[in-house]
CSV table of N, CA and C in Angstrom, one decimal:
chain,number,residue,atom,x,y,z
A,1,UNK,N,-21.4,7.6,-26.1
A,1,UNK,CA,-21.5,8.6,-25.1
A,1,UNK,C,-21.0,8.2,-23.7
A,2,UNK,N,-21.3,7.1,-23.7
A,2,UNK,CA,-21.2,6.4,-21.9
A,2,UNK,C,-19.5,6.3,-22.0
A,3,UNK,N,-19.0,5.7,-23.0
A,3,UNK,CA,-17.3,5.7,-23.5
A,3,UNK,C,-16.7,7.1,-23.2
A,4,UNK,N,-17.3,8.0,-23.3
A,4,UNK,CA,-16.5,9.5,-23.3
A,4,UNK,C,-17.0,9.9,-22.0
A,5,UNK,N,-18.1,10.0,-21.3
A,5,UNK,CA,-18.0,10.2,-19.9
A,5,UNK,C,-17.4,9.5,-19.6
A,6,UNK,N,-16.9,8.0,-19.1
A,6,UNK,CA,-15.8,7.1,-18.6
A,6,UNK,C,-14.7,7.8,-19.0
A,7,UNK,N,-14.1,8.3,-20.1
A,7,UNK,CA,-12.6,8.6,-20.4
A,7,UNK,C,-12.8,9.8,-20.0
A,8,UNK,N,-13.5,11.1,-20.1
A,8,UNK,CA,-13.3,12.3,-19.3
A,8,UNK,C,-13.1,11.7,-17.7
A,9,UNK,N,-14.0,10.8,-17.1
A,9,UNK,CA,-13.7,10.8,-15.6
A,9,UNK,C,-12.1,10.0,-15.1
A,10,UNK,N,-11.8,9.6,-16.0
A,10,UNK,CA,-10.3,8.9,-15.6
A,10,UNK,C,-9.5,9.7,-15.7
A,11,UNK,N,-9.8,10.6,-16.8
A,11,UNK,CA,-8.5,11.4,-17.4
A,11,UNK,C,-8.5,12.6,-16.5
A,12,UNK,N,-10.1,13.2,-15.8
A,12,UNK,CA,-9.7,13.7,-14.7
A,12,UNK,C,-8.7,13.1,-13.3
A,13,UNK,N,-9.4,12.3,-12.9
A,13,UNK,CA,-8.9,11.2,-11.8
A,13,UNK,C,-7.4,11.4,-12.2
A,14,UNK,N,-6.7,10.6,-13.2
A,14,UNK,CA,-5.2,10.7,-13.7
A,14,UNK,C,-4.7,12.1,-13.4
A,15,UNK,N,-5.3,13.6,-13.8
A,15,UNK,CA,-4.8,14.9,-13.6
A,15,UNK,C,-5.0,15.0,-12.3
A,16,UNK,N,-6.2,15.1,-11.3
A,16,UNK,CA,-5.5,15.0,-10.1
A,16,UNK,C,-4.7,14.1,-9.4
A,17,UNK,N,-4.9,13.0,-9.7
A,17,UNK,CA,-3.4,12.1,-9.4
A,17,UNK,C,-2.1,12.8,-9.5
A,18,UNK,N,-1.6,13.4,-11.0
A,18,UNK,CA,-0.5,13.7,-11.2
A,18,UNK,C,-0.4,15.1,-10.7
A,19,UNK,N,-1.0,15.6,-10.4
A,19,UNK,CA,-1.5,17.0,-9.8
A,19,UNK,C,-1.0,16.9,-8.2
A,20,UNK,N,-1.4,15.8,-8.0
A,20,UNK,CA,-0.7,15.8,-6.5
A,20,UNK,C,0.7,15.5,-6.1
A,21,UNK,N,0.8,14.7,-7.5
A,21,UNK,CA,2.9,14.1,-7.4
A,21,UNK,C,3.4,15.0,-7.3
A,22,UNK,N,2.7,16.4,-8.5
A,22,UNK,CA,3.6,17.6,-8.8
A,22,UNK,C,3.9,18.4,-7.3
A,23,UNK,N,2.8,18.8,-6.8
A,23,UNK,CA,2.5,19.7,-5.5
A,23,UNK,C,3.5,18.7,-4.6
A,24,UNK,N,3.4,17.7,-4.4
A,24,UNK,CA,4.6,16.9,-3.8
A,24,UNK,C,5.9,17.3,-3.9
A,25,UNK,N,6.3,17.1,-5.0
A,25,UNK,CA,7.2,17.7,-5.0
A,25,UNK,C,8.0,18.9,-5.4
A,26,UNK,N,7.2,19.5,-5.2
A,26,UNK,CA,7.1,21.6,-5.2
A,26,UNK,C,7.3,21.4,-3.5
A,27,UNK,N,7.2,20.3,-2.7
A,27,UNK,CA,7.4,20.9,-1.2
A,27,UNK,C,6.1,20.6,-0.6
A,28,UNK,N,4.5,20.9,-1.6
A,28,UNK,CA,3.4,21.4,-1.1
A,28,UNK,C,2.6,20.0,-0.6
A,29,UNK,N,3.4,19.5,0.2
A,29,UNK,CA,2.2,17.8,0.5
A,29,UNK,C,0.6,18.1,0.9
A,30,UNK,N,0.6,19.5,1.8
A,30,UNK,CA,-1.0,19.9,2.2
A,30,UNK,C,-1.9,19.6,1.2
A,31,UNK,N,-1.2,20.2,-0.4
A,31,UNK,CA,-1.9,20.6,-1.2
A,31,UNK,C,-2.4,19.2,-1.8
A,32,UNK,N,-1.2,18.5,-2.2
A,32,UNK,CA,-1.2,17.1,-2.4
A,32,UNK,C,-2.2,16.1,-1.5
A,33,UNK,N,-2.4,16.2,-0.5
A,33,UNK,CA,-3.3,15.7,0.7
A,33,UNK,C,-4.9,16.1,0.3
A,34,UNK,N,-5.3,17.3,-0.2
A,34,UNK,CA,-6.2,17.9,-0.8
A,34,UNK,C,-7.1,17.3,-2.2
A,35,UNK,N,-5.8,16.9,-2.9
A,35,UNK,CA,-5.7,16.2,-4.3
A,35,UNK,C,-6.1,15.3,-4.2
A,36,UNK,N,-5.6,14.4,-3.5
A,36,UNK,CA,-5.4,13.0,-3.0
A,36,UNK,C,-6.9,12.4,-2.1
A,37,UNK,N,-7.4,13.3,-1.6
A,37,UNK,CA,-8.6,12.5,-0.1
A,37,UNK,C,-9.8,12.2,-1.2
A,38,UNK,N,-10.3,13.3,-1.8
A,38,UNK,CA,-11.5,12.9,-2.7
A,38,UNK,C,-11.3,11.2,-3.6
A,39,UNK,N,-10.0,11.6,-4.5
A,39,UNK,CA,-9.9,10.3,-5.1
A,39,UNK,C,-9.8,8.9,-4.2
A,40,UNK,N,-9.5,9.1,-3.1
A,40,UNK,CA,-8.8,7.9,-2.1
A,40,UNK,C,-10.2,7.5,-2.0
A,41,UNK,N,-10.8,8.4,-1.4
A,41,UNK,CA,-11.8,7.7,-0.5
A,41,UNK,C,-12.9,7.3,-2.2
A,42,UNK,N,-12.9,7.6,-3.3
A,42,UNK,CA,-13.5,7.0,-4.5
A,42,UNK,C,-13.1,5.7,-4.6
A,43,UNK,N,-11.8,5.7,-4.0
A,43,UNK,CA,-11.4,3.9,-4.5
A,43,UNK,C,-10.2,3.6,-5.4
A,44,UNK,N,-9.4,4.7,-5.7
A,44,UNK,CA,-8.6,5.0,-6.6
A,44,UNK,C,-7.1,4.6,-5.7
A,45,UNK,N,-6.4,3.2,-5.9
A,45,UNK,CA,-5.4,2.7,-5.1
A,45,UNK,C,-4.1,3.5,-5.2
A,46,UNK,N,-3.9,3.9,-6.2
A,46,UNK,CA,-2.3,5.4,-6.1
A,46,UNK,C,-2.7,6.2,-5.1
A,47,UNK,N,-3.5,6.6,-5.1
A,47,UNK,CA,-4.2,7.6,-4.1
A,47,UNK,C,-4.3,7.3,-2.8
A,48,UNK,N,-4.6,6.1,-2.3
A,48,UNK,CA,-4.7,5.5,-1.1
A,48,UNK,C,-3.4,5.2,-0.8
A,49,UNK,N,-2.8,4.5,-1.5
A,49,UNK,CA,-1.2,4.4,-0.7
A,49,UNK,C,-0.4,5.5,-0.8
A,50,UNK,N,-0.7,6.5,-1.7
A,50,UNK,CA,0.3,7.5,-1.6
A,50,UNK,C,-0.2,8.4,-0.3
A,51,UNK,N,-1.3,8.6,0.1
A,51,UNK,CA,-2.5,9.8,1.3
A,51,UNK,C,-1.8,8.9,2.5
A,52,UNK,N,-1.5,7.9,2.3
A,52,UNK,CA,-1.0,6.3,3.5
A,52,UNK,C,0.0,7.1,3.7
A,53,UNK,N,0.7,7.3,2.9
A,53,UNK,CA,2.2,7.3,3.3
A,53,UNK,C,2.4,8.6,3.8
A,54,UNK,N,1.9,9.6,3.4
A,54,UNK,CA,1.5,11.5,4.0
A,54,UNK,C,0.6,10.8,5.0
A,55,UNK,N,0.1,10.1,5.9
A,55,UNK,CA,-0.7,9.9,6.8
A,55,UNK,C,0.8,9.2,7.8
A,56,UNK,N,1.7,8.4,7.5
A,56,UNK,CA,2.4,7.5,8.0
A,56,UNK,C,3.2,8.4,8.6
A,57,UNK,N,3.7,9.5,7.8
A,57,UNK,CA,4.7,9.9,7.6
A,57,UNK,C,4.6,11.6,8.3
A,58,UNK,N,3.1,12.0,8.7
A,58,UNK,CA,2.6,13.1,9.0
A,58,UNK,C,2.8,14.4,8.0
A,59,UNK,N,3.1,14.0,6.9
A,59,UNK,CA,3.7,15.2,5.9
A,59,UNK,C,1.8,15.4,5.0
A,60,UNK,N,2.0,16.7,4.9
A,60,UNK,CA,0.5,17.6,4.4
A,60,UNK,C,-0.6,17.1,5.5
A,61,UNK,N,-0.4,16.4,6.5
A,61,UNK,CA,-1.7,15.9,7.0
A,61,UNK,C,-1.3,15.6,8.7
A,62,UNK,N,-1.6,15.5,9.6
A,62,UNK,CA,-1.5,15.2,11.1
A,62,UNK,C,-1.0,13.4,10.9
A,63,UNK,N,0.0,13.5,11.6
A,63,UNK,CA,0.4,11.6,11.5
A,63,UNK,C,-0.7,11.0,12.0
A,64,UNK,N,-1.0,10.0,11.4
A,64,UNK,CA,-1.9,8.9,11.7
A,64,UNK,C,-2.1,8.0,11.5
A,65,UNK,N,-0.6,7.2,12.2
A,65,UNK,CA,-1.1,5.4,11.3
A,65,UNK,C,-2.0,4.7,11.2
A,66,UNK,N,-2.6,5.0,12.1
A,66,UNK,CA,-4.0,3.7,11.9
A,66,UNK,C,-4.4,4.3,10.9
A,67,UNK,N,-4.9,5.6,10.8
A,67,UNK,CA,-5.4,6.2,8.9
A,67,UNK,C,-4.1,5.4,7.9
A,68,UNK,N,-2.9,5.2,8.2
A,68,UNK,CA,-2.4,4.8,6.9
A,68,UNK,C,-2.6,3.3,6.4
A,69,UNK,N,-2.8,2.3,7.8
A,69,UNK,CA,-2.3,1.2,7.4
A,69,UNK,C,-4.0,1.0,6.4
A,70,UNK,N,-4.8,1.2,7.0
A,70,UNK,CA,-6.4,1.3,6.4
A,70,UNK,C,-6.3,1.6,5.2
A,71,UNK,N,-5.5,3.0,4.4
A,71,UNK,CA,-5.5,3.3,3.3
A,71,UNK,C,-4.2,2.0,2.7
A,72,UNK,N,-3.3,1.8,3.4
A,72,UNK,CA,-2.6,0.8,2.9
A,72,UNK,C,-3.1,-0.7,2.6
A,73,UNK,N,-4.1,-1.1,3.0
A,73,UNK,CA,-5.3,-2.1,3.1
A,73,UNK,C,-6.0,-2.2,2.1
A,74,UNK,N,-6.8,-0.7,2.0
A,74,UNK,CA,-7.7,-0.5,0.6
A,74,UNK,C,-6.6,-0.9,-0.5
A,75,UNK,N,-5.6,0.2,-0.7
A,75,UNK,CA,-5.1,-0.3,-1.6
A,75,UNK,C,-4.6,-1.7,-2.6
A,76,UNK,N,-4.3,-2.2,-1.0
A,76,UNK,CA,-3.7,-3.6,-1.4
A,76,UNK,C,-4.5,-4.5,-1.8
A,77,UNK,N,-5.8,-4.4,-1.2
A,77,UNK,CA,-7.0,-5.3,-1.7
A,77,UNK,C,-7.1,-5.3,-3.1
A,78,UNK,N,-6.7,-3.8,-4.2
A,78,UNK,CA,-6.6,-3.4,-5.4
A,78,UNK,C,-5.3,-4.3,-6.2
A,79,UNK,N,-4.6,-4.9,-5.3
A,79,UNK,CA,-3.4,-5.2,-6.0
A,79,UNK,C,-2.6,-4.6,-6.1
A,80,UNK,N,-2.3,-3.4,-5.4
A,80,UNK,CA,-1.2,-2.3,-5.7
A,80,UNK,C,-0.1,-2.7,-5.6
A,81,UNK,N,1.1,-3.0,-5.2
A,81,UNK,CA,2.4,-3.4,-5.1
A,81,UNK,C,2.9,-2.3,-4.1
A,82,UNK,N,2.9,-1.2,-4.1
A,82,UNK,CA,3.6,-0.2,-3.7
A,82,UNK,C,2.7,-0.1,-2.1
A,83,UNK,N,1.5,-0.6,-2.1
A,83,UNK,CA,0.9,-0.9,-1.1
A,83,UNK,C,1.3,-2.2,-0.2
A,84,UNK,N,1.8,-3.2,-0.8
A,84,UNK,CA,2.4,-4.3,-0.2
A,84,UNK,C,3.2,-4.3,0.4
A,85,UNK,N,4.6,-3.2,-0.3
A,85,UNK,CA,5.9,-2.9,0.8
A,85,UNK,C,5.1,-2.3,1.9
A,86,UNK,N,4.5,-0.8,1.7
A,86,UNK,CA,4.4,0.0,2.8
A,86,UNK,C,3.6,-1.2,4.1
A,87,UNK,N,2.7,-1.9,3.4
A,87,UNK,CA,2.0,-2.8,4.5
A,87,UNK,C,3.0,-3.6,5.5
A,88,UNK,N,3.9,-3.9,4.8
A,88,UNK,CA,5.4,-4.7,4.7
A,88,UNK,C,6.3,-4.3,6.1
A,89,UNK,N,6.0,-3.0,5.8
A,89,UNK,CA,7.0,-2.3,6.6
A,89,UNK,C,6.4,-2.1,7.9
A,90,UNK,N,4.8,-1.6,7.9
A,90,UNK,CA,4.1,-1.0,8.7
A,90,UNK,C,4.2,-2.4,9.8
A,91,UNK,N,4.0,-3.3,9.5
A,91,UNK,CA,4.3,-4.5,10.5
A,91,UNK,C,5.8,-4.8,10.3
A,92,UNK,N,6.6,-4.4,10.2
A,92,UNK,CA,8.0,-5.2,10.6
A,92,UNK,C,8.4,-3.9,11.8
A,93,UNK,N,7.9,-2.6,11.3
A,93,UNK,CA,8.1,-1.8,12.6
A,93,UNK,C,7.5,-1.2,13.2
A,94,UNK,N,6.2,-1.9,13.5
A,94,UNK,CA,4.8,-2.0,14.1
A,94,UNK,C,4.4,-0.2,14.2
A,95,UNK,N,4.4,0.5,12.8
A,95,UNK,CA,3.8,1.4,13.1
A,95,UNK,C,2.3,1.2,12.0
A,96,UNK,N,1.3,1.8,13.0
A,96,UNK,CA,0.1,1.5,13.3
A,96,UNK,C,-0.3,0.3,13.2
A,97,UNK,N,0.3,-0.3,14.0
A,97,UNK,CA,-0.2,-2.2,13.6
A,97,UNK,C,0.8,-2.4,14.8
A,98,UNK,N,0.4,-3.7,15.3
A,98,UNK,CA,1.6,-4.6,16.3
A,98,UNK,C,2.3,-5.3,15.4
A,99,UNK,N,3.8,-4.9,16.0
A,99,UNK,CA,4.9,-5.8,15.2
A,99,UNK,C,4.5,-6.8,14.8
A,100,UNK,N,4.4,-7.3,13.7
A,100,UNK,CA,4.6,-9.2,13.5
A,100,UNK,C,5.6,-9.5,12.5
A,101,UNK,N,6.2,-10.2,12.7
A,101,UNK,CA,7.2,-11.0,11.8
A,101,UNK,C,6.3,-11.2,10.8
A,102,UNK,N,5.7,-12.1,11.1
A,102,UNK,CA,5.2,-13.2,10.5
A,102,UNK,C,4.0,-12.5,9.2
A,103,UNK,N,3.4,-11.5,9.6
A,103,UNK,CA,2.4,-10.7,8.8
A,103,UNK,C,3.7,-9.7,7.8
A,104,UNK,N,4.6,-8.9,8.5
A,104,UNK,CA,5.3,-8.2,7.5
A,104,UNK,C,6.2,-9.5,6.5
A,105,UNK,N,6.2,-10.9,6.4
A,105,UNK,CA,6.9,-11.7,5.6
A,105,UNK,C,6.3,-11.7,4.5
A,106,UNK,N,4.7,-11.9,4.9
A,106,UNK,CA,3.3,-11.9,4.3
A,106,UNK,C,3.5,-10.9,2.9
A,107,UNK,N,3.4,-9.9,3.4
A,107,UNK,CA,3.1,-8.6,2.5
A,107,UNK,C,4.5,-8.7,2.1
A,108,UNK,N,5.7,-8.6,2.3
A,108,UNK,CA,7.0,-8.8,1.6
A,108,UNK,C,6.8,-9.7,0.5
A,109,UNK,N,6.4,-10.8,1.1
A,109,UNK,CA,6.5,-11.7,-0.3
A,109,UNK,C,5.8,-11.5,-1.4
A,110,UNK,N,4.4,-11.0,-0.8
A,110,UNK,CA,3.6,-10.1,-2.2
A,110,UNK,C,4.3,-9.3,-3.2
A,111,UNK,N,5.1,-8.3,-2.1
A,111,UNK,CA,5.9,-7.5,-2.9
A,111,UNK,C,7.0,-7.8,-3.6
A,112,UNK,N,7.9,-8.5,-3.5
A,112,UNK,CA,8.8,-9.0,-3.9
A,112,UNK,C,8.9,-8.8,-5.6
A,113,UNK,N,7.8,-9.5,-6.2
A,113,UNK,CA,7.9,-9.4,-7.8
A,113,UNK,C,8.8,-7.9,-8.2
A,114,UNK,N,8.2,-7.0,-6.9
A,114,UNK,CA,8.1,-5.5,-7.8
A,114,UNK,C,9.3,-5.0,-7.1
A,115,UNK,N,10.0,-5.1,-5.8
A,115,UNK,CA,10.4,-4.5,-4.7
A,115,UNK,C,11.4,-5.6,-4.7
A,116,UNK,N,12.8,-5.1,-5.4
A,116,UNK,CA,14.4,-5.9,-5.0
A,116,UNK,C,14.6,-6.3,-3.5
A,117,UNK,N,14.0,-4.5,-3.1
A,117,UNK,CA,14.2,-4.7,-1.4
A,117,UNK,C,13.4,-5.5,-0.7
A,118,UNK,N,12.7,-5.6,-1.3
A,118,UNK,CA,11.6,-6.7,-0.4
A,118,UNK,C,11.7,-8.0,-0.3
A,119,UNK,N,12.7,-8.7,-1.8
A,119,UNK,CA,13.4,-10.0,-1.7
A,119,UNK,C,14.4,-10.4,-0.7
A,120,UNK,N,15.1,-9.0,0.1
A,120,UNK,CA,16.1,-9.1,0.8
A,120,UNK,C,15.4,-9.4,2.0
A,121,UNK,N,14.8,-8.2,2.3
A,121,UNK,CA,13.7,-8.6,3.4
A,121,UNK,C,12.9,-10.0,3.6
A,122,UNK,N,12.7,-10.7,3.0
A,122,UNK,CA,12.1,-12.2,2.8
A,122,UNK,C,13.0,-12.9,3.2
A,123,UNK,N,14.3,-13.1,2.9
A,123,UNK,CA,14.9,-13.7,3.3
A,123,UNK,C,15.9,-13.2,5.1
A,124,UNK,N,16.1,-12.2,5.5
A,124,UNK,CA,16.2,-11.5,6.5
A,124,UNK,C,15.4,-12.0,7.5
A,125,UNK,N,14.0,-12.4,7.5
A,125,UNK,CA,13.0,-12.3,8.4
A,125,UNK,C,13.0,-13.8,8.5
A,126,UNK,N,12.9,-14.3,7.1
A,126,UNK,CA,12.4,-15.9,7.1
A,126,UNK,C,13.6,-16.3,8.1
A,127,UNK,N,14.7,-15.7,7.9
A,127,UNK,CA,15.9,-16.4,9.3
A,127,UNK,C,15.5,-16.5,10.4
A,128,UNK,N,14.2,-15.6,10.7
A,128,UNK,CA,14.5,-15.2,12.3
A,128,UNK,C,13.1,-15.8,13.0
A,129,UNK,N,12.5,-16.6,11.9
A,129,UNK,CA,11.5,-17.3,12.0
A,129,UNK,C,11.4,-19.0,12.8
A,130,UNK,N,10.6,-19.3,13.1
A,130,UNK,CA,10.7,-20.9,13.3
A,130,UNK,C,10.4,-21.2,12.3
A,131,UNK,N,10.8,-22.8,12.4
A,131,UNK,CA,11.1,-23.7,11.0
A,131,UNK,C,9.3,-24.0,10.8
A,132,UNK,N,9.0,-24.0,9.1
A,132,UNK,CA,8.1,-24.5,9.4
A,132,UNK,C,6.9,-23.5,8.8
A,133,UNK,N,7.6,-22.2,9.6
A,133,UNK,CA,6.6,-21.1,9.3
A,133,UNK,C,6.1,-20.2,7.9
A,134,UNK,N,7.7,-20.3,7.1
A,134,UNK,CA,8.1,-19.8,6.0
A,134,UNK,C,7.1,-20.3,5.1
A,135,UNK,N,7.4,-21.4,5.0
A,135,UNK,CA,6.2,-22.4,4.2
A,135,UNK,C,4.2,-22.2,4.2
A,136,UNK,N,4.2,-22.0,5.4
A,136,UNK,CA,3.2,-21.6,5.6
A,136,UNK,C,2.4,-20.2,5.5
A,137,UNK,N,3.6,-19.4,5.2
A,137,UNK,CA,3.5,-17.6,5.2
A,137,UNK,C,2.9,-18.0,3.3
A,138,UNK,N,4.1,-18.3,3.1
A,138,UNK,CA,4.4,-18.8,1.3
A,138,UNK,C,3.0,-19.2,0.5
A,139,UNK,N,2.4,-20.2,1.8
A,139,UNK,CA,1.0,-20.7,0.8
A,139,UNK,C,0.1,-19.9,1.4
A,140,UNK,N,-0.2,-18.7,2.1
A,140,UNK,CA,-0.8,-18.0,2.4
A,140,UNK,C,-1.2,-16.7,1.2
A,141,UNK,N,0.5,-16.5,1.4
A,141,UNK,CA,0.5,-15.6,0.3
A,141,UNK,C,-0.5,-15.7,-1.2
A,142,UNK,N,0.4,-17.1,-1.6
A,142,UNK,CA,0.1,-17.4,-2.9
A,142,UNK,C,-1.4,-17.6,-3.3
A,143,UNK,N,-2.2,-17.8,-1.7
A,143,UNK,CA,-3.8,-17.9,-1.8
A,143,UNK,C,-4.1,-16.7,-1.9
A,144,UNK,N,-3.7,-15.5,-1.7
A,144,UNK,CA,-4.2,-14.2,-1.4
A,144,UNK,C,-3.7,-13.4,-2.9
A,145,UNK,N,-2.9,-13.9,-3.7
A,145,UNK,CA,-2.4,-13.8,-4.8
A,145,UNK,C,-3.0,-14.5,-6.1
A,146,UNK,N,-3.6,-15.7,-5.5
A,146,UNK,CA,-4.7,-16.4,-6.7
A,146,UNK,C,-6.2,-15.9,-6.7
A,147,UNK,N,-6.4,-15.1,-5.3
A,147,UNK,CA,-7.7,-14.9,-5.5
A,147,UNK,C,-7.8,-12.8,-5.5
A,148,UNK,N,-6.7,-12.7,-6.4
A,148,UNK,CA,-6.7,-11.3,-7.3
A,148,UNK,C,-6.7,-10.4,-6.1
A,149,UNK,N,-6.0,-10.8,-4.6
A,149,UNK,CA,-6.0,-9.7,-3.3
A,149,UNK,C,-7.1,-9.4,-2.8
A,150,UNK,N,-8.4,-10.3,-3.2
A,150,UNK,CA,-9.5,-10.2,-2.4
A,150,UNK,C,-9.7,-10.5,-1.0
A,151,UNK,N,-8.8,-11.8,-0.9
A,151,UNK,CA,-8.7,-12.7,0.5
A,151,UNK,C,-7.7,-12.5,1.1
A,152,UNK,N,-6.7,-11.5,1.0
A,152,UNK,CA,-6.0,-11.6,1.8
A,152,UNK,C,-5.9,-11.9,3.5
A,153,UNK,N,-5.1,-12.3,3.9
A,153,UNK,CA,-5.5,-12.6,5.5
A,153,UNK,C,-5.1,-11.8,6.5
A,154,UNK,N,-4.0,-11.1,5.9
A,154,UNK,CA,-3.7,-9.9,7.1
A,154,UNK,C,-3.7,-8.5,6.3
């Protein structure tokens, strides 16, 4: 019994997930934003980085980075990948967050596995870095990567 309430509640969760991709792209982000807040704020990481990015981006919802990088945060804590670029980005062009090199190398490197572009970007930045630093982003990462995105540091 407890097995079939668990799969009815995912397989909901999953329909509005995919329920929001659709309204997405039908044009309707409000609607998608709609779809999207209940699950986000339940804990559900698709949901957080995708409401991040209609928050980042001001589409179905008033811009609001500081709401995205937060939802981009939750997410990542989950392990998301698609959360790591956006985090990636949010600090290489300091929206909602102050620029840092050194934190957008962070979340690039995370991403990398998943994100071609994000290997380009690793090496892009590691240029523009002091010597010394790379190495130290690297074993940061890989702590925040062994302990399943619990500890990450930025």
């Amino acid at each position: 019994m407890i097995a079939m309430v668990a799969f009815y509640i995912s397989s909901a969760v999953a329909d509005d997930l995919n329920a929001g991709f659709v309204k997405l792209s039908e044009g309707k982000p409000d609607e998608a934003v709609k779809l999207w807040v209940p699950l986000a704020e339940s804990g559900d990481k698709v949901a957080q980085a995708s409401l991040g990015l209609l928050y980042q981006t001001g589409q179905g919802a008033p811009q609001d980075q500081l709401r995205a990088v937060e939802l981009f945060r939750k997410s990542a804590k989950q392990g998301y990948p698609f959360a790591f670029t956006a985090l990636a980005n949010s600090y290489h062009e300091g929206m909602g967050v102050e620029k840092s090199l050194r934190k957008a190398l962070y979340w690039f490197l995370l991403s990398a596995e998943f994100d071609p572009n994000a290997a380009f970007m690793v090496q892009a930045i590691a240029a523009e870095l002091p010597a010394g630093t790379f190495d130290e982003i690297v074993a940061q990462a890989v702590a925040c990567q062994a302990s399943q995105y619990s500890k990450c540091r930025f």
